[in-house]
Amino acid sequence: MSKKTFVLLLGFLSGLAQAADAVSPLLREADAFRRPDGAVKVEIDVEQYRQGKLDKARRYTVYVKPGRRSLVLMKSPSEVGQKVLMLGEQFWLLMPESQRPLRITANQKLLGEASTGDIADMTWSEDYQGQIVGEVDCPQPGIEMPQLSKPALLRRCLHLDLSAARPGVTYARLDLYLEKASRQPVKADLFVASGKRAKEAWYVLEPGERQITRMVLLDGIQTSRHTVVYYRSVLPRESPDAFFNPAALVNNALSGW
Amino acid sequence: MLRRLFVLMALCLSLNGQAMEASLSLRVSPEFQRGNHRSPYYADLPDSRIDTATSRQDMELKLREGGFYAHGTWRVNLAEGNSTESRGLINQIFHDGKLTGDTGWSIGRKVLSWGVGFALRPLDVVQRENRRDINPPALVGVSLAALEHFTADTAWTLVWANPGAGRAENDHKDEALALRGYRFSGKDDVHIVARISRARQFEAGIGAARVLNDEWSFHGAALYSRRYHKWLNRLAENRAEVFALTNPQARVAGQHGGKAVIGAQWTGRSGWSVLAEAFYDGEAYTRSEWRRLNALTRRQQAAAFAVPAMLRETNTAWSSQAYLNANLLRGNLLLRLSHDNGDGFTPYGEMLLTPADGGRVTTLGMTHVGNRQQFSMGWRNMGGSEHAVYRRSPVRNLFWLEWRITMGN
């Protein structure tokens, strides 16, 4: 390898590292729109639509703690008592019929109507790495729906190409658009490991709010379906560590905490 | 007594006016059973027909507030040719509380399932759930007092099950002291259990589950029992008589029993999932016990001309009680294929094999979960090679349906 080639290669690698370094603070700023730092309790309503008509409604309470710890409690009548615990890349499921915590794989976590990952994964900075592709006009939704207000025209966005930084994350790759001025998330294309675009996520912020109030997920595979995730409340809440022990899932005391 | 307590606590909580979670559900579960008329265990009794349709209707109320939880059922059973039966039962009623930050307690009737496994859970020494039942009703918990201690990655549970009940024939009602230890570390879960009771003396077991990657997981568990019991037909065992006038099923103790399971599961992003599990149930009949029971039924058939038909059929029905066991032979292999379409629809097919005699149980089913309603249906067939225990089952086919609607806050 000639000295010149070596210097060029070094420069290229250094550029890549700088691009990656540039992404981390951006993702942290974007995460702040999804949830505040520290431990939080999030109340979530999910509406699933088919052909534009409401098909199913679900309710969840999610406890999130730093260190990639999340506990999802299912609250809607047909799912009540189900719990999913996520500790980094490890997952457990509790079904109310058996009252036995069951260790599940990342793929099993994705099964079911609403991916638990869509609900509980609320930080990009811990899960993804990547680079800034460029600066573009902020994307506009291609369809009209009442839950999806169109972002203001003439805004500029940063286009980020992100890939999973660790195993077990819900999506293998993201194309994320952040408003350049505020770092507010606008849109993400969510890709599974096969490279197929599974969903298109739009993040809606009501005027005057600092927190995303809803996320609209357009199904990339079954295009007649879409899901609206409403973040009803996002409150700082220091939940006890004991909640995050798989054996404690059967403990009733954590319900309603 | 428990029912009164349940009603009283529900009333207190409703008057309390705090944020109580409540749900009411109705389950209608018709089942159709078709007999195997060529089975030597097929009994033609007017009050205990095998070819029959039944339906179980369960109205279930669940209440939860803080550490309190109650689950009660009002059940109405309909059976073709029989009168309607109804009864109420308390599935669970317990309170979980805290002694310190990492130590808690539970008291009441509670479902407490332990260990790993799909078709058999050897470490499930408190609840002892029958995992091969089709369309089972909600579990009924065990009366217990328990202490639990948690750290960041371990949990210990000490259970006094059925306090004051003493020795009982039914494991679910047997007084026992049980200890469970659990530890998770990275991709591994490790479980240990120990249980002492007068009926089973001492049991101890260990199990583990490992997630290999996004798709694969493995599990295994084994349990040793100092003593266990099974119901055997004394006519088959001692060969002294051919017919009995009272039920000849006798509870027989065995020493040094064991159960074990080992399995692997693959789940793809597409929603397809495959499970393979081999399990050994040391409390199931041995092949020689089946041979002796088969020999008895042959002797009974040979002597049938000399006795009233009712006596012959009744003896056949008593022998057929061997088919009530969860596992009919000790060595079993389960293969299961299922698919989750991501919209609440889950079809599945499974096959249980008994390699020792070429027996086979095929089950096909599906579940659909809607907004408030759930629907499931299935079919199970017993078959295999000509002399297989499952092939000789008095029941050849089972069909079931279930519709459930849930209301609540």
XYZ file of C-alpha atoms in Angstrom:
666
model
C 0.000 0.000 0.000
C 1.500 3.322 -1.023
C 1.868 6.134 1.492
C -0.651 8.213 -0.473
C -3.271 5.432 -0.448
C -2.730 4.935 3.262
C -3.249 8.644 3.969
C -6.404 8.686 1.827
C -7.767 5.606 3.618
C -6.962 7.126 6.981
C -8.731 10.316 5.939
C -11.772 8.355 4.765
C -11.996 6.382 8.020
C -11.510 9.531 10.048
C -14.343 11.171 8.080
C -16.602 8.232 8.815
C -15.802 8.408 12.516
C -16.516 12.131 12.570
C -19.837 11.571 10.784
C -20.767 8.945 13.372
C -19.713 11.267 16.175
C -21.869 13.997 14.632
C -24.917 11.700 14.713
C -24.838 10.795 18.419
C -25.620 14.302 19.777
C -28.301 14.716 17.105
C -29.974 11.484 18.210
C -29.823 12.546 21.838
C -31.529 15.822 20.953
C -34.149 13.950 18.922
C -34.726 11.510 21.796
C -35.593 14.443 24.056
C -38.703 14.948 21.896
C -39.764 11.377 22.572
C -39.132 11.169 26.309
C -37.275 13.139 28.958
C -34.011 11.882 30.402
C -34.193 9.500 33.337
C -36.899 7.101 34.423
C -40.399 7.730 33.045
C -43.882 6.286 33.074
C -45.663 6.537 29.721
C -49.383 6.016 29.144
C -50.029 4.960 25.577
C -53.164 4.368 23.517
C -52.820 2.553 20.231
C -55.442 2.630 17.499
C -55.155 0.226 14.604
C -56.959 1.114 11.392
C -57.839 -1.063 8.420
C -59.023 0.607 5.207
C -59.275 3.833 7.210
C -61.671 2.346 9.769
C -60.805 1.748 13.408
C -60.207 -1.974 13.839
C -58.665 -2.338 17.296
C -57.839 -0.150 20.261
C -55.181 -1.032 22.802
C -53.890 0.627 25.977
C -50.437 0.261 27.524
C -48.476 1.553 30.458
C -44.723 1.579 29.881
C -42.085 2.078 32.560
C -38.711 3.069 31.132
C -35.465 3.247 33.090
C -32.000 4.270 31.961
C -29.833 1.367 30.870
C -32.305 0.220 28.202
C -34.807 -1.192 30.653
C -38.519 -1.132 29.764
C -41.584 -2.807 31.194
C -44.790 -2.847 29.137
C -48.094 -3.570 30.906
C -51.027 -4.365 28.615
C -54.208 -2.695 29.853
C -56.881 -3.253 27.216
C -59.572 -5.843 28.046
C -58.434 -8.536 25.625
C -54.803 -8.315 26.768
C -55.008 -7.251 30.392
C -52.419 -8.932 32.590
C -49.878 -9.441 29.802
C -46.462 -7.954 30.477
C -43.294 -7.651 28.422
C -39.977 -6.907 30.095
C -37.013 -5.688 28.071
C -33.562 -5.540 29.630
C -31.169 -4.482 26.910
C -31.256 -7.288 24.371
C -33.108 -9.721 26.663
C -36.889 -10.102 26.678
C -39.480 -11.847 28.843
C -43.213 -12.262 28.393
C -45.820 -12.957 31.051
C -49.189 -14.284 29.950
C -51.916 -13.960 32.576
C -53.228 -17.483 31.969
C -50.034 -19.185 33.092
C -48.477 -16.589 35.432
C -45.031 -17.746 34.353
C -42.398 -15.385 32.940
C -41.209 -16.796 29.641
C -37.924 -15.783 28.061
C -38.502 -14.867 24.433
C -36.309 -14.075 21.467
C -36.160 -10.686 19.749
C -38.311 -12.053 16.923
C -40.969 -13.312 19.335
C -41.099 -9.816 20.793
C -42.111 -8.552 17.368
C -45.064 -10.940 17.051
C -48.570 -9.771 17.774
C -50.630 -6.896 16.520
C -48.629 -3.895 17.665
C -44.940 -4.531 17.918
C -43.917 -4.066 21.524
C -40.743 -2.520 20.166
C -42.735 0.284 18.520
C -44.196 1.129 21.894
C -41.314 0.618 24.291
C -38.229 1.607 22.282
C -38.121 5.335 22.871
C -34.452 6.143 22.428
C -32.488 6.098 19.210
C -29.205 7.262 20.700
C -28.706 4.023 22.653
C -29.776 1.721 19.835
C -28.550 3.161 16.542
C -25.454 4.570 14.888
C -24.958 6.040 11.455
C -24.258 9.126 9.473
C -25.770 12.294 8.096
C -26.653 11.709 4.466
C -27.460 15.328 3.748
C -29.805 18.246 4.144
C -33.182 18.057 2.365
C -36.620 19.676 2.382
C -38.593 18.028 5.165
C -40.693 15.159 3.765
C -44.459 15.535 3.512
C -46.900 12.684 4.136
C -48.222 11.246 0.892
C -51.692 10.646 2.312
C -54.320 12.673 4.150
C -55.541 11.518 7.537
C -56.896 13.419 10.522
C -54.206 12.155 12.899
C -51.426 13.240 10.589
C -50.995 16.979 10.385
C -48.681 18.019 7.598
C -45.448 19.629 8.724
C -44.945 23.208 7.622
C -43.532 23.568 4.155
C -40.127 25.076 3.501
C -38.623 23.496 6.604
C -35.229 21.933 6.151
C -34.412 18.502 7.532
C -31.292 16.481 8.208
C -31.480 13.056 6.626
C -29.780 10.398 8.784
C -28.974 6.862 7.705
C -28.921 4.723 10.850
C -28.177 1.078 11.486
C -28.679 -0.995 14.621
C -25.795 -0.594 17.042
C -26.632 -3.793 18.910
C -28.610 -6.995 18.429
C -32.242 -7.177 19.523
C -33.378 -3.744 18.324
C -36.732 -3.656 16.600
C -35.539 -2.420 13.201
C -32.242 -3.143 11.488
C -32.036 0.221 9.712
C -33.713 3.641 9.873
C -33.898 6.515 7.451
C -34.558 9.300 9.911
C -35.488 12.906 9.115
C -34.906 15.519 11.827
C -35.881 19.150 11.450
C -32.581 20.928 11.079
C -33.317 23.862 13.370
C -34.853 22.049 16.311
C -33.762 18.387 15.822
C -37.429 17.456 16.093
C -38.129 14.026 14.546
C -40.367 14.356 11.490
C -40.335 11.003 9.781
C -38.552 7.631 9.832
C -38.551 4.793 7.344
C -38.152 1.581 9.327
C -36.402 -1.356 7.643
C -36.190 -4.962 8.824
C -33.077 -7.123 8.458
C -34.055 -8.387 4.990
C -33.887 -4.784 3.758
C -37.659 -4.520 3.329
C -39.280 -1.291 4.472
C -41.653 -2.496 7.175
C -43.180 0.817 8.273
C -43.154 4.542 7.766
C -43.355 6.496 11.017
C -44.529 10.118 11.258
C -43.993 12.036 14.486
C -46.556 14.663 15.397
C -45.883 17.486 17.827
C -48.806 19.673 18.839
C -48.087 23.427 18.736
C -46.512 24.586 21.974
C -45.569 21.061 23.074
C -42.014 19.858 23.637
C -42.909 16.189 23.500
C -44.132 14.074 20.592
C -47.862 13.540 21.194
C -48.480 10.850 18.611
C -46.748 8.643 16.123
C -48.488 7.477 12.960
C -47.191 4.176 11.576
C -48.029 3.383 7.961
C -47.593 -0.298 7.197
C -45.142 -0.723 4.358
C -46.198 -4.305 3.639
C -49.963 -4.284 4.243
C -50.631 -0.821 2.912
C -54.328 -0.752 3.864
C -53.341 -0.601 7.521
C -52.060 2.134 9.714
C -51.529 2.541 13.435
C -51.698 5.657 15.572
C -49.731 5.597 18.826
C -50.919 8.323 21.231
C -48.561 9.295 24.039
C -51.217 10.278 26.591
C -48.766 11.175 29.302
C -45.017 10.986 29.736
C -44.099 11.605 33.358
C -40.822 11.248 35.261
C -41.289 8.235 37.527
C -38.531 6.401 39.363
C -39.914 2.859 39.314
C -38.299 0.360 41.698
C -35.544 -1.903 40.345
C -37.561 -4.909 41.533
C -40.058 -4.237 38.714
C -37.340 -5.094 36.259
C -36.594 -8.568 37.579
C -38.289 -11.204 35.354
C -39.379 -13.237 38.371
C -41.212 -10.191 39.718
C -43.552 -10.015 36.725
C -46.002 -12.302 38.505
C -46.070 -9.895 41.414
C -49.375 -8.090 41.381
C -48.137 -5.128 43.391
C -46.508 -3.523 40.368
C -49.856 -3.175 38.593
C -51.330 0.236 39.107
C -48.099 1.533 40.604
C -66.291 -19.250 52.721
C -63.889 -18.155 49.978
C -66.818 -17.033 47.823
C -68.158 -14.831 50.630
C -64.697 -13.390 51.160
C -64.421 -12.674 47.437
C -67.746 -10.838 47.343
C -66.915 -8.907 50.527
C -63.531 -7.790 49.241
C -64.986 -6.812 45.872
C -67.631 -4.743 47.662
C -65.052 -3.054 49.904
C -62.920 -2.172 46.914
C -65.818 -0.824 44.909
C -66.867 1.357 47.848
C -63.311 2.506 48.275
C -63.672 4.296 44.963
C -59.998 4.147 44.023
C -58.722 3.233 40.583
C -59.705 -0.400 40.553
C -59.194 -2.412 37.385
C -62.149 -4.667 36.664
C -63.000 -6.907 33.769
C -65.865 -9.209 33.030
C -65.655 -11.870 30.367
C -67.927 -14.518 28.946
C -66.467 -17.672 27.456
C -68.563 -20.171 25.535
C -66.671 -23.377 24.788
C -68.535 -26.134 22.976
C -66.687 -29.415 22.477
C -67.561 -32.416 20.352
C -66.063 -35.800 21.096
C -66.180 -38.778 18.752
C -65.403 -42.239 20.097
C -63.226 -44.990 18.707
C -65.729 -47.862 18.609
C -62.993 -50.394 17.835
C -61.021 -49.483 20.954
C -60.989 -52.133 23.701
C -61.433 -49.206 26.099
C -64.622 -47.919 24.485
C -67.423 -48.295 27.049
C -71.044 -48.008 26.014
C -72.648 -46.623 29.158
C -75.865 -44.584 29.026
C -74.809 -42.070 31.710
C -71.226 -41.696 30.507
C -71.339 -41.484 26.746
C -68.164 -40.959 24.776
C -69.820 -39.760 21.550
C -71.178 -36.562 22.937
C -71.369 -32.794 22.667
C -70.750 -30.610 25.683
C -70.456 -26.905 26.257
C -68.824 -24.968 29.072
C -69.985 -21.414 29.701
C -67.779 -19.361 32.001
C -68.580 -15.888 33.237
C -65.346 -14.548 34.756
C -64.865 -11.487 36.924
C -61.379 -10.126 37.573
C -60.646 -7.338 40.026
C -57.312 -5.721 40.695
C -56.304 -2.897 42.931
C -52.780 -2.334 44.187
C -51.558 -5.674 45.473
C -55.025 -7.208 45.608
C -56.247 -9.499 42.855
C -59.379 -11.620 42.605
C -60.613 -13.829 39.800
C -63.872 -15.744 40.104
C -65.863 -17.867 37.664
C -69.517 -18.778 37.387
C -69.635 -21.941 35.267
C -72.586 -23.543 33.511
C -71.946 -26.958 31.967
C -74.257 -28.339 29.310
C -73.933 -31.942 28.180
C -75.946 -33.814 25.615
C -78.417 -36.086 27.400
C -77.574 -34.746 30.868
C -79.035 -32.035 33.050
C -77.438 -28.598 33.219
C -74.907 -28.095 36.011
C -73.729 -24.773 37.381
C -71.302 -23.714 40.076
C -69.123 -20.861 41.192
C -65.414 -21.085 41.861
C -62.632 -18.834 42.995
C -59.718 -19.101 40.598
C -57.514 -16.691 42.515
C -57.824 -14.316 45.417
C -54.637 -12.998 46.932
C -52.751 -9.984 48.122
C -49.125 -9.201 47.329
C -47.404 -6.901 49.788
C -43.954 -5.698 50.761
C -41.887 -6.253 53.873
C -38.886 -4.263 52.714
C -37.773 -2.757 49.419
C -36.676 -6.084 48.011
C -38.712 -8.572 50.048
C -42.401 -9.206 49.519
C -45.149 -11.550 50.586
C -48.227 -13.144 49.064
C -51.175 -14.710 50.762
C -54.320 -16.251 49.347
C -55.139 -18.532 46.460
C -52.732 -17.874 43.633
C -51.564 -19.389 40.354
C -47.831 -19.938 40.714
C -46.269 -21.616 37.677
C -42.562 -22.315 37.667
C -39.933 -23.556 35.286
C -39.517 -24.011 31.564
C -41.120 -26.237 28.939
C -44.093 -26.228 26.583
C -45.726 -29.683 26.749
C -44.241 -30.565 30.132
C -42.882 -28.326 32.863
C -41.046 -30.537 35.315
C -40.320 -27.687 37.738
C -43.983 -26.683 38.042
C -44.176 -28.296 41.490
C -46.780 -25.965 43.006
C -49.373 -25.350 40.284
C -48.821 -28.656 38.366
C -50.694 -27.519 35.287
C -51.749 -30.144 32.731
C -50.094 -28.822 29.585
C -51.748 -31.303 27.221
C -55.334 -30.284 27.941
C -57.289 -28.839 25.019
C -59.155 -25.580 25.386
C -58.526 -25.498 29.143
C -60.517 -23.236 31.463
C -58.731 -20.582 33.528
C -56.384 -22.102 36.070
C -57.405 -22.404 39.702
C -54.611 -21.331 42.010
C -53.206 -22.996 45.116
C -53.878 -21.713 48.622
C -50.544 -20.452 49.844
C -48.462 -18.082 51.880
C -45.229 -17.009 50.206
C -42.164 -14.884 50.826
C -40.190 -13.464 47.899
C -36.796 -11.807 47.815
C -35.491 -10.017 44.734
C -32.128 -8.612 43.789
C -31.190 -7.100 40.432
C -30.700 -10.513 38.838
C -31.961 -13.142 41.286
C -35.216 -14.081 42.950
C -36.007 -16.477 45.762
C -39.509 -17.641 46.603
C -40.461 -19.690 49.639
C -43.987 -21.094 49.493
C -46.100 -22.799 52.105
C -48.741 -24.433 49.932
C -52.107 -25.545 51.321
C -51.274 -24.613 54.931
C -52.845 -27.017 57.401
C -54.205 -29.337 54.713
C -51.827 -32.195 55.543
C -51.245 -35.081 53.200
C -53.607 -35.135 50.222
C -54.027 -37.529 47.299
C -54.379 -34.597 44.950
C -51.027 -32.790 44.486
C -52.908 -29.536 44.029
C -54.225 -29.821 47.599
C -51.216 -31.425 49.252
C -49.592 -29.406 52.022
C -46.004 -28.667 51.039
C -43.073 -26.350 51.523
C -41.483 -25.299 48.248
C -38.465 -23.164 47.390
C -37.690 -21.654 44.017
C -34.463 -19.912 43.059
C -34.112 -17.950 39.830
C -31.181 -16.164 38.291
C -30.780 -14.480 34.946
C -27.468 -13.668 33.455
C -27.071 -12.380 29.921
C -28.753 -14.843 27.615
C -29.462 -17.445 30.315
C -32.237 -18.077 32.806
C -31.520 -20.652 35.510
C -34.214 -22.085 37.773
C -33.904 -24.422 40.742
C -36.754 -25.823 42.816
C -37.104 -27.995 45.901
C -40.309 -29.189 47.540
C -41.017 -31.270 50.620
C -44.349 -32.828 51.532
C -45.563 -35.925 53.289
C -47.060 -37.331 50.073
C -44.065 -36.890 47.778
C -41.389 -36.553 50.462
C -38.669 -34.678 48.565
C -38.446 -33.224 45.073
C -35.658 -31.191 43.544
C -34.977 -29.960 40.064
C -33.031 -27.600 37.879
C -33.820 -25.954 34.550
C -32.445 -23.371 32.169
C -33.387 -21.391 29.096
C -30.974 -19.787 26.687
C -31.650 -17.312 23.908
C -29.036 -17.965 21.276
C -29.892 -15.127 18.886
C -32.926 -13.263 17.486
C -34.406 -16.539 16.198
C -33.327 -19.454 18.344
C -33.933 -20.349 21.968
C -33.302 -23.554 23.893
C -34.660 -24.857 27.167
C -34.294 -27.865 29.401
C -35.287 -28.978 32.884
C -35.225 -32.083 35.064
C -36.925 -32.995 38.334
C -36.279 -35.809 40.779
C -39.102 -37.055 43.050
C -38.327 -39.236 46.040
C -41.859 -40.612 45.861
C -44.727 -40.291 43.403
C -48.124 -41.879 42.881
C -50.140 -43.177 39.998
C -53.507 -44.862 39.595
C -53.294 -48.460 38.401
C -56.028 -51.042 37.823
C -55.472 -53.644 40.552
C -57.109 -56.354 38.413
C -54.446 -55.799 35.769
C -51.638 -55.795 38.300
C -52.507 -58.897 40.347
C -54.422 -60.958 37.728
C -56.516 -62.614 40.466
C -59.926 -61.479 39.229
C -61.353 -60.563 35.838
C -64.189 -58.243 36.850
C -64.623 -55.868 39.773
C -67.816 -54.696 41.412
C -66.272 -51.420 42.590
C -63.736 -49.196 40.860
C -60.491 -51.223 40.850
C -58.285 -48.174 40.235
C -55.821 -48.053 43.141
C -53.319 -45.338 44.017
C -49.858 -46.898 43.980
C -46.677 -45.272 45.250
C -43.479 -45.339 43.235
C -39.957 -44.483 44.401
C -37.317 -42.307 42.725
C -39.334 -40.830 39.893
C -38.300 -38.134 37.498
C -39.395 -35.805 34.744
C -37.309 -34.077 32.114
C -37.751 -31.882 29.083
C -35.437 -30.500 26.431
C -36.522 -28.302 23.578
C -35.627 -25.779 20.914
C -37.687 -23.045 19.289
C -37.084 -21.059 16.130
C -39.085 -17.919 15.347
C -38.606 -15.963 12.147
C -39.406 -12.349 11.390
C -42.127 -13.652 9.079
C -44.138 -14.801 12.120
C -43.492 -18.513 11.579
C -42.383 -20.450 14.618
C -41.230 -24.057 15.030
C -40.901 -25.848 18.356
C -39.380 -29.275 18.943
C -39.472 -30.748 22.404
C -38.595 -34.155 23.823
C -39.868 -34.977 27.264
C -39.883 -37.804 29.753
C -42.629 -38.215 32.329
C -41.580 -40.837 34.854
C -45.047 -40.768 36.415
C -46.755 -41.924 33.215
C -47.536 -45.590 32.566
C -44.726 -47.853 31.433
C -45.237 -50.042 28.383
C -45.461 -53.116 30.643
C -48.255 -51.453 32.660
C -50.142 -50.868 29.408
C -49.508 -54.467 28.361
C -51.000 -55.716 31.623
C -54.015 -53.432 31.220
C -54.464 -54.571 27.605
C -54.293 -58.197 28.771
C -57.005 -57.481 31.336
C -59.322 -55.967 28.729
C -58.760 -59.042 26.536
C -59.635 -61.357 29.459
C -62.722 -59.264 30.162
C -63.816 -59.421 26.516
C -63.233 -63.188 26.445
C -65.426 -63.644 29.531
C -68.024 -61.090 28.488
C -70.634 -63.704 27.545
C -70.765 -64.855 31.183
C -71.452 -61.512 32.861
C -74.109 -58.799 32.512
C -73.338 -56.222 29.843
C -73.473 -53.430 32.414
C -70.711 -55.048 34.520
C -68.539 -55.542 31.435
C -69.015 -51.978 30.216
C -68.478 -50.519 33.669
C -65.183 -52.402 34.035
C -64.124 -51.153 30.605
C -64.934 -47.584 31.679
C -62.807 -47.997 34.825
C -59.889 -49.296 32.761
C -60.299 -46.394 30.339
C -59.502 -44.006 33.212
C -55.855 -44.672 32.341
C -56.486 -42.337 29.402
C -57.185 -39.440 31.769
C -53.464 -39.049 32.511
C -51.795 -36.012 30.970
C -49.135 -38.204 29.338
C -49.923 -41.790 28.368
C -46.342 -42.978 27.955
C -43.050 -41.883 29.458
C -41.109 -40.901 26.339
C -42.690 -38.217 24.133
C -41.721 -35.942 21.289
C -43.652 -32.789 20.368
C -43.346 -30.863 17.113
C -45.248 -27.622 16.696
C -45.577 -25.174 13.830
C -47.405 -21.874 14.225
C -47.764 -18.579 12.441
C -48.605 -15.123 13.739
C -49.903 -12.868 10.965
C -49.450 -9.737 13.063
C -53.163 -9.049 13.052
C -54.319 -11.332 15.851
C -54.678 -14.474 13.732
C -52.592 -17.461 14.849
C -53.035 -20.849 13.182
C -50.989 -23.767 14.512
C -50.445 -27.471 14.056
C -48.723 -29.867 16.390
C -47.885 -33.515 16.567
C -47.117 -35.476 19.698
C -45.293 -38.735 19.058
C -44.616 -41.665 21.377
C -41.615 -43.329 19.701
C -41.817 -46.442 21.911
C -45.040 -47.655 20.262
C -45.526 -45.411 17.216
C -48.409 -43.448 18.748
C -49.429 -40.057 17.417
C -51.655 -37.174 18.480
C -52.322 -34.566 15.819
C -53.745 -31.169 16.744
C -54.715 -28.381 14.383
C -56.106 -25.118 15.650
C -56.325 -21.381 15.296
C -56.934 -18.355 17.471
C -58.141 -14.927 16.435
C -57.910 -12.033 18.880
C -60.117 -9.069 18.029
C -60.756 -5.831 19.816
C -62.759 -7.310 22.679
C -63.562 -10.705 21.281
C -61.439 -13.798 20.875
C -62.272 -16.850 18.844
C -60.476 -20.170 18.747
C -61.163 -23.575 17.290
C -59.351 -26.834 16.860
C -59.317 -30.525 16.168
C -57.339 -33.309 17.826
C -56.951 -36.835 16.521
C -55.490 -39.846 18.317
C -53.775 -42.337 16.032
C -50.542 -44.085 15.161
C -49.515 -47.677 14.624
C -52.030 -50.463 15.255
C -50.981 -51.299 18.813
C -50.091 -47.781 19.884
C -51.634 -46.618 23.153
C -53.008 -43.468 21.522
C -54.470 -45.467 18.611
C -56.407 -47.591 21.137
C -57.816 -44.541 22.916
C -61.614 -44.719 23.375
C -61.773 -41.193 21.948
C -60.645 -40.821 18.338
C -61.470 -37.186 17.547
C -62.083 -34.007 19.507
C -63.363 -30.751 18.049
C -63.632 -27.559 20.019
C -64.626 -23.967 19.615
C -64.336 -21.023 21.961
C -65.765 -17.575 21.762
C -64.818 -15.023 24.387
C -65.873 -11.441 24.914
C -64.289 -9.215 27.534
C -65.517 -5.941 28.968
C -63.662 -3.795 31.411
C -61.868 -0.577 32.165
